[in-house]
Coordinates of C-alpha atoms and ligand atoms in Angstrom, one line a residue:
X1 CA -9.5 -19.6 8.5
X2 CA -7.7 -18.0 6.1
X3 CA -7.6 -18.6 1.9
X4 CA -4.1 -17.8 2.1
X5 CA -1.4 -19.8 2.8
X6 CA 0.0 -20.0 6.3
X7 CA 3.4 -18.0 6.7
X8 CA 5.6 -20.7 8.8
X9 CA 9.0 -19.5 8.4
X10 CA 11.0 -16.5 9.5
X11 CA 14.4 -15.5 7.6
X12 CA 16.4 -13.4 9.9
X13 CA 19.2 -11.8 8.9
X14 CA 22.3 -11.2 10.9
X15 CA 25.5 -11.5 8.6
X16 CA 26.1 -7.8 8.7
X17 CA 29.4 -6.8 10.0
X18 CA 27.5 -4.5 12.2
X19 CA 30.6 -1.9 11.8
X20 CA 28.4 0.9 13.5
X21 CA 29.1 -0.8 16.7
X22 CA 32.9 -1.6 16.4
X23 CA 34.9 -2.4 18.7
X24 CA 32.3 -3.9 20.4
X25 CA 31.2 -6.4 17.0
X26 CA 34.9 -7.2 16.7
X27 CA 33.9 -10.4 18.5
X28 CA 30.3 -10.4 19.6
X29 CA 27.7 -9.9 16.8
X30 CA 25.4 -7.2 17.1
X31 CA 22.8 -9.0 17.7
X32 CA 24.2 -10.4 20.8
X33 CA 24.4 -7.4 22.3
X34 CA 22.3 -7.2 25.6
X35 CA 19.5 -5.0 25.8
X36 CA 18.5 -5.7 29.7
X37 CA 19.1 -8.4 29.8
X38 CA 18.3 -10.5 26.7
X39 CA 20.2 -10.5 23.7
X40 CA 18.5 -8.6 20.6
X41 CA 17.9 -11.7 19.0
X42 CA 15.8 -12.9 21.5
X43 CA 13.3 -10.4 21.2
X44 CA 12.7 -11.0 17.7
X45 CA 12.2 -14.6 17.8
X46 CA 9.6 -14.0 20.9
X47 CA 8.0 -11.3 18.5
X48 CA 7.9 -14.2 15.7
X49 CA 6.5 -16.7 18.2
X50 CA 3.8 -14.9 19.1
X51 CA 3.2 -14.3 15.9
X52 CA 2.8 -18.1 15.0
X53 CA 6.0 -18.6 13.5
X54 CA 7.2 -22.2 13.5
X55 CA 11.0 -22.2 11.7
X56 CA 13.2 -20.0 12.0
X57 CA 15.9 -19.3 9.3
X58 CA 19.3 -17.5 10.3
X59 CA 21.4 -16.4 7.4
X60 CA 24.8 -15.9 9.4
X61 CA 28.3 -15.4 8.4
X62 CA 31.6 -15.9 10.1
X63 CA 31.9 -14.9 13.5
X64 CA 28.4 -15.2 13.8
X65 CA 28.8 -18.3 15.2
X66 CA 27.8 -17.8 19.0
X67 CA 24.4 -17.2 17.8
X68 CA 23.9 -20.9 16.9
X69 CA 25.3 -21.9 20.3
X70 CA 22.7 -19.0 22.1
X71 CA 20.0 -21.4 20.8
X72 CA 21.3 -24.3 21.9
X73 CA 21.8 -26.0 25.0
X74 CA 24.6 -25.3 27.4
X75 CA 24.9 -28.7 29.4
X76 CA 27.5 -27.9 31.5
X77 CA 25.9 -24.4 32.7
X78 CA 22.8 -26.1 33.1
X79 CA 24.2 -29.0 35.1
X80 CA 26.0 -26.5 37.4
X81 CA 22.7 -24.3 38.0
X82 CA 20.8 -27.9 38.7
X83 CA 23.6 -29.0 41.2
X84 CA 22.9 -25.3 42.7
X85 CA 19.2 -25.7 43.0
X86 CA 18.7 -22.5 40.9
X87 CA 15.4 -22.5 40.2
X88 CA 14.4 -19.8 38.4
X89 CA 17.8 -19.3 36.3
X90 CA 17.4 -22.5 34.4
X91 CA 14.0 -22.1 33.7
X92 CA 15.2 -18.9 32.2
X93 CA 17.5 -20.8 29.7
X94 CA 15.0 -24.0 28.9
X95 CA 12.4 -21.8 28.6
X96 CA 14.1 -19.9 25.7
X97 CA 15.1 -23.2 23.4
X98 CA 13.6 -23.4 20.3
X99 CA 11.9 -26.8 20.1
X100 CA 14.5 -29.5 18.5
X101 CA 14.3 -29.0 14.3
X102 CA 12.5 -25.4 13.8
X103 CA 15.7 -23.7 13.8
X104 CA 17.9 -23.6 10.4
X105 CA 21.5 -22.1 10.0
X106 CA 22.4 -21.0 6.4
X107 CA 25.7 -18.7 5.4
X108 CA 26.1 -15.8 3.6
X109 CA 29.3 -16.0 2.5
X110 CA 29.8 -12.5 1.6
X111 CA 28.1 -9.5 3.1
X112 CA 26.7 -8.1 -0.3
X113 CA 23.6 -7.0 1.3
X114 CA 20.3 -7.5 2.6
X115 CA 18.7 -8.9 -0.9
X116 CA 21.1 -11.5 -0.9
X117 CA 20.8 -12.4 2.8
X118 CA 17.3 -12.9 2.0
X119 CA 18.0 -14.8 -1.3
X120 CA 20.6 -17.6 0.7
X121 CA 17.3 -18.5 2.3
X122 CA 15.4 -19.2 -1.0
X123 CA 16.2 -23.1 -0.9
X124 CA 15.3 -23.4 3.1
X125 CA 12.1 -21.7 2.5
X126 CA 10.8 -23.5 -0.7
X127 CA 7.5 -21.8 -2.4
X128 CA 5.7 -20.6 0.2
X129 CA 5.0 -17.0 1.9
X130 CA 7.6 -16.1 4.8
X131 CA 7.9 -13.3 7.1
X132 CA 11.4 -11.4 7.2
X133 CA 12.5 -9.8 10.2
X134 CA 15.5 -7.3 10.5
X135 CA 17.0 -8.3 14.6
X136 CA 17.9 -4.3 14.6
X137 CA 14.6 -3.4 15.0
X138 CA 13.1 -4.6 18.5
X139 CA 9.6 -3.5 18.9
X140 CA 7.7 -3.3 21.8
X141 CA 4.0 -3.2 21.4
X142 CA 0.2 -4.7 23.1
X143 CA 0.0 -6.4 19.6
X144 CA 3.4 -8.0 18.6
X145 CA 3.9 -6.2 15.1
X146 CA 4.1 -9.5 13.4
X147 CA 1.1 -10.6 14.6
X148 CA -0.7 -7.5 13.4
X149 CA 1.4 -8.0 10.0
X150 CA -0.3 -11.5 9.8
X151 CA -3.6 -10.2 10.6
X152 CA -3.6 -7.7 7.8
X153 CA -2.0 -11.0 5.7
X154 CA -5.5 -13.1 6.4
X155 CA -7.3 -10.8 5.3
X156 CA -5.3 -9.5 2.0
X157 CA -3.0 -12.6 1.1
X158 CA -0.2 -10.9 -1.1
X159 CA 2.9 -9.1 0.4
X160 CA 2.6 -7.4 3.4
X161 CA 5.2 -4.6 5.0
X162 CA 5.1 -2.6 8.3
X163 CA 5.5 0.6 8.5
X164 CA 5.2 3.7 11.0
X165 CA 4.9 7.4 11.1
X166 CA 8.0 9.5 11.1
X167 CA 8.3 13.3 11.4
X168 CA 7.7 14.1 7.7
X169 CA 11.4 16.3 7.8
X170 CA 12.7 12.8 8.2
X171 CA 11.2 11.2 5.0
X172 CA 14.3 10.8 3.5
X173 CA 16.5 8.9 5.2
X174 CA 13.8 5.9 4.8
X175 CA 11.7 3.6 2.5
X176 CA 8.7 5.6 2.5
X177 CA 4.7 4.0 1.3
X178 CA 2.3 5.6 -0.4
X179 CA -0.9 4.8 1.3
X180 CA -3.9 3.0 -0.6
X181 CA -7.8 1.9 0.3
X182 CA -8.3 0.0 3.5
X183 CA -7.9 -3.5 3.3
X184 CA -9.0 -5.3 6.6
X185 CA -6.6 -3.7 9.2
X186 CA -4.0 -2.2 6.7
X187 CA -4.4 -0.6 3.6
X188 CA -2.9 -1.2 0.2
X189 CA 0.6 0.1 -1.1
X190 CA 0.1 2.4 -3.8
X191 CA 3.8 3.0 -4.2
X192 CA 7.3 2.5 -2.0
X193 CA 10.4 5.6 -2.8
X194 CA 14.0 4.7 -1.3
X195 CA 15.1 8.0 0.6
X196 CA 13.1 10.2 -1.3
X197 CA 13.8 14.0 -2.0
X198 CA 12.8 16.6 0.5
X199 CA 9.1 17.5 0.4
X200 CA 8.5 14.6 -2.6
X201 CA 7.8 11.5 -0.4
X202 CA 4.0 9.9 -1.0
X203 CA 3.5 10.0 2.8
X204 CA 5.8 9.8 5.9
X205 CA 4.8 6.2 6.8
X206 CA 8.2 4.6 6.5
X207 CA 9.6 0.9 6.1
X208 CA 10.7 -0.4 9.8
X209 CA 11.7 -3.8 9.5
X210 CA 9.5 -6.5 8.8
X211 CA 8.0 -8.2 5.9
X212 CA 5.7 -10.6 4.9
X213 CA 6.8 -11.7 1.3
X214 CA 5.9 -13.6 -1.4
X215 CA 8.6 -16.6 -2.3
X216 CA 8.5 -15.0 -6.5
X217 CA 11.1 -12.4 -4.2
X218 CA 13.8 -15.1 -5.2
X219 CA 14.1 -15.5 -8.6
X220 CA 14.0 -11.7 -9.0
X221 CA 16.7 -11.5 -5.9
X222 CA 18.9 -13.5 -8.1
X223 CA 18.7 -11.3 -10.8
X224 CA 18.9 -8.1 -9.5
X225 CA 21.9 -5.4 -10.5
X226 CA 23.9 -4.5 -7.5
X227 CA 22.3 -1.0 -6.4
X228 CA 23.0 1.8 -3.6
X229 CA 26.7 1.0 -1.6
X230 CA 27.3 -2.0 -4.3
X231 CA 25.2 -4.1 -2.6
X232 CA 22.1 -6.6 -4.1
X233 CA 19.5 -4.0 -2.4
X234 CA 15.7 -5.6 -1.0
X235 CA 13.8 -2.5 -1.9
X236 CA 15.0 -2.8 -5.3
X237 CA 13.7 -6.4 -5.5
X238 CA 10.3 -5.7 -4.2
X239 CA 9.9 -2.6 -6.2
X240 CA 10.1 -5.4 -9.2
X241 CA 7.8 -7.6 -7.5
X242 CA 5.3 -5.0 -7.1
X243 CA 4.8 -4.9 -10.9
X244 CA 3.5 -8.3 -10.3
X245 CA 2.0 -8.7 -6.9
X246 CA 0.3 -6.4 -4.3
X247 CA 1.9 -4.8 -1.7
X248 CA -0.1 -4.1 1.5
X249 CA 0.9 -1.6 4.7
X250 CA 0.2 -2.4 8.5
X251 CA 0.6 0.6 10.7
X252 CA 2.6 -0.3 13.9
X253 CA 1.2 0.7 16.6
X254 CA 3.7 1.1 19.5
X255 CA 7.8 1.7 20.1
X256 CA 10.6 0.4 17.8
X257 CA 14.1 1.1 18.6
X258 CA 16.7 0.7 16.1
X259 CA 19.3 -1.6 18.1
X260 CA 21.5 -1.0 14.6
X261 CA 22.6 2.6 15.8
X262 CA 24.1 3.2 18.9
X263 CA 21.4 6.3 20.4
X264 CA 18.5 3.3 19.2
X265 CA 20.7 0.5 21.5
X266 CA 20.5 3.4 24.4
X267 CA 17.0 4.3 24.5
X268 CA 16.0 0.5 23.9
X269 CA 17.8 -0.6 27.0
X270 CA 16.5 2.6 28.8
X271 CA 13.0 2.4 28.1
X272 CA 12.4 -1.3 28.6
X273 CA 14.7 -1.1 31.7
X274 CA 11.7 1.5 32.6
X275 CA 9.5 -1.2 31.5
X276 CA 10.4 -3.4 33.8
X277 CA 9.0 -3.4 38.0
X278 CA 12.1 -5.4 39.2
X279 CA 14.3 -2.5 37.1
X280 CA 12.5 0.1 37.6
X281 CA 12.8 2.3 40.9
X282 CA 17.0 2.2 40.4
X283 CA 17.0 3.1 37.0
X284 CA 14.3 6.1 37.0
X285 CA 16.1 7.2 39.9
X286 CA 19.2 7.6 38.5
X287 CA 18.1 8.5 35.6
X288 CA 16.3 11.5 36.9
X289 CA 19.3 12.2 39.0
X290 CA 21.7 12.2 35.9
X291 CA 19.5 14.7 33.7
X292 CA 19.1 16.8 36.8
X293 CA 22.8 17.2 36.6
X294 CA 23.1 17.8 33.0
X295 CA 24.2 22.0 32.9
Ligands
UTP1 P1 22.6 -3.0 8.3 O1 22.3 -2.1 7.2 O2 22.2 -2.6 9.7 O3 24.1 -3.5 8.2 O4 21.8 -4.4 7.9 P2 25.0 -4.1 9.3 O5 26.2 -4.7 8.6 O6 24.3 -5.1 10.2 O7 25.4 -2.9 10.3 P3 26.4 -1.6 10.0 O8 25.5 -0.7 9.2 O9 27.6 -2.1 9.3 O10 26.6 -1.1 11.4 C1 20.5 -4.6 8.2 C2 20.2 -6.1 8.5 O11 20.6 -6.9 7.3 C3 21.6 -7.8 7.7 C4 22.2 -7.3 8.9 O12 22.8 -8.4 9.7 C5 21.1 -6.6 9.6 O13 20.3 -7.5 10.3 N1 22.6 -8.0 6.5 C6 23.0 -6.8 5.9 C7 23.0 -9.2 6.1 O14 22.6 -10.3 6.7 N2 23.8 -9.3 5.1 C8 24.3 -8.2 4.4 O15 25.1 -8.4 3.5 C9 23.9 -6.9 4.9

């Protein structure tokens, strides 16, 4: 058993406008968007699950509302599917229910960024640890990268953040970590740079999209100057809460695909398509056949 205290809740938030994927996000939040045949959401709450996590928190906004219903249930459909006898399709939408009360709905009003997204949860989450999960990053992986997050948490308490390697040209056009002493599985933060200068970054492990934090990330969320694009910026708010609390690294070990761009949303539904045995044999076929084509 761990000293620390248990991280229950999830915040995830989805009240971007998602305008990298208009027209399609007209309507249909991003994070509806099918990859296979699941939408991204799901992913990250089986991700979560695994993990241990027993609320979820959605910070939504207008239009966003479908996402409530996705986690809901659909009586009539299921009726109809019962009436049919189909098996296997219902089980597919019972399975995927959250249990009744570990799912809570807040709104950001405003899209003024990812800090305050996070900071409209403050009330559900009360003063305890929580684990922050951006739905644009799917992740495939042996070890679910929460769950890897929460073993490095056991073990170090604190604030925990994944990260991976990127090809050090990338550096910056990411969070980057500098990279500490081992601490159980991960190793401490010794610093964290937003989009750092060519050839200045402390490392090319960068920031992908989950967080274990602290709940002191409020009151500093609420008092934060509005940073890069205008908007109340995370990074900015952990940097301060860094001066007070230790940050540790995980190291994810296996595939994220950035669902937020539209190449990421490609190569997600391509490779776990190829994941897939029932998928498989007519995508890689095709597949091959299309690239042989390509001049
Ligand atoms: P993004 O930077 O991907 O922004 O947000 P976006 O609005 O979703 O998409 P684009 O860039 O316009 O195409 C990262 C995460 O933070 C959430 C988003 O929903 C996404 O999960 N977010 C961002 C909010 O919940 N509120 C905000 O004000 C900004």
């Amino acid at each position: 058993m761990s000293e620390f205290r248990k991280v229950r809740k999830a915040v995830l938030p989805v009240a971007g406008l998602g305008t990298r994927f208009l027209p399609a996000t007209k309507v249909v939040p991003k994070e509806m968007l099918p990859v296979v045949d699941k939408p991204i959401i799901q992913y990250v709450v089986d991700e979560a699950i695994a993990a241990g996590i027993e609320h979820f928190v959605f910070v939504t906004g207008r239009n966003k509302h479908v996402i409530e219903d996705y986690f809901d249930i659909q009586y009539e459909l299921e009726a109809t599917l019962k009436a049919r006898n189909k098996k296997a399709e219902l089980s597919l939408l019972t399975d995927m229910l959250p249990k009744a009360g570990t799912s809570t709905f807040t709104r950001q009003q405003e899209p003024h960024g990812l800090g305050h997204a996070v900071w409209c949860a403050r009330e559900i989450i009360g003063p305890e640890p929580f684990a922050l999960i951006l739905p644009d990053m799917v992740m495939a992986a042996d070890v679910p990268c929460l769950k890897g997050m929460m073993d490095v948490y056991d073990v170090s308490g604190g604030n925990v953040i994944s990260v991976e390697e990127c090809d050090p040209s990338q550096t910056h056009k990411y969070g980057i970590v500098g990279v500490g002493e081992s601490v159980g599985s991960g190793f401490k933060i010794t610093e964290m740079v937003e989009k750092p200068e060519p050839g200045t970054a402390p490392s090319n492990y960068f920031i992908n999209g989950r967080y274990i934090l602290q709940p002191e990330i409020f009151p500093i969320l609420a008092n934060l100057e509005r940073g890069a694009g205008n908007e109340i910026q995370l990074t900015d708010g952990m940097l301060k809460l860094a001066k007070e609390q230790a940050f540790y690294g995980y190291a994810f070990d296996g595939q994220t695909y950035d669902c937020g761009s539209k190449e990421g949303f490609i190569i997600a539904n391509v490779a776990l398509a190829l994941k897939r045995p029932d998928i498989r044999p007519k995508v890689e076929n095709e597949l091959k056949a299309l690239i042989a084509a390509l001049k």
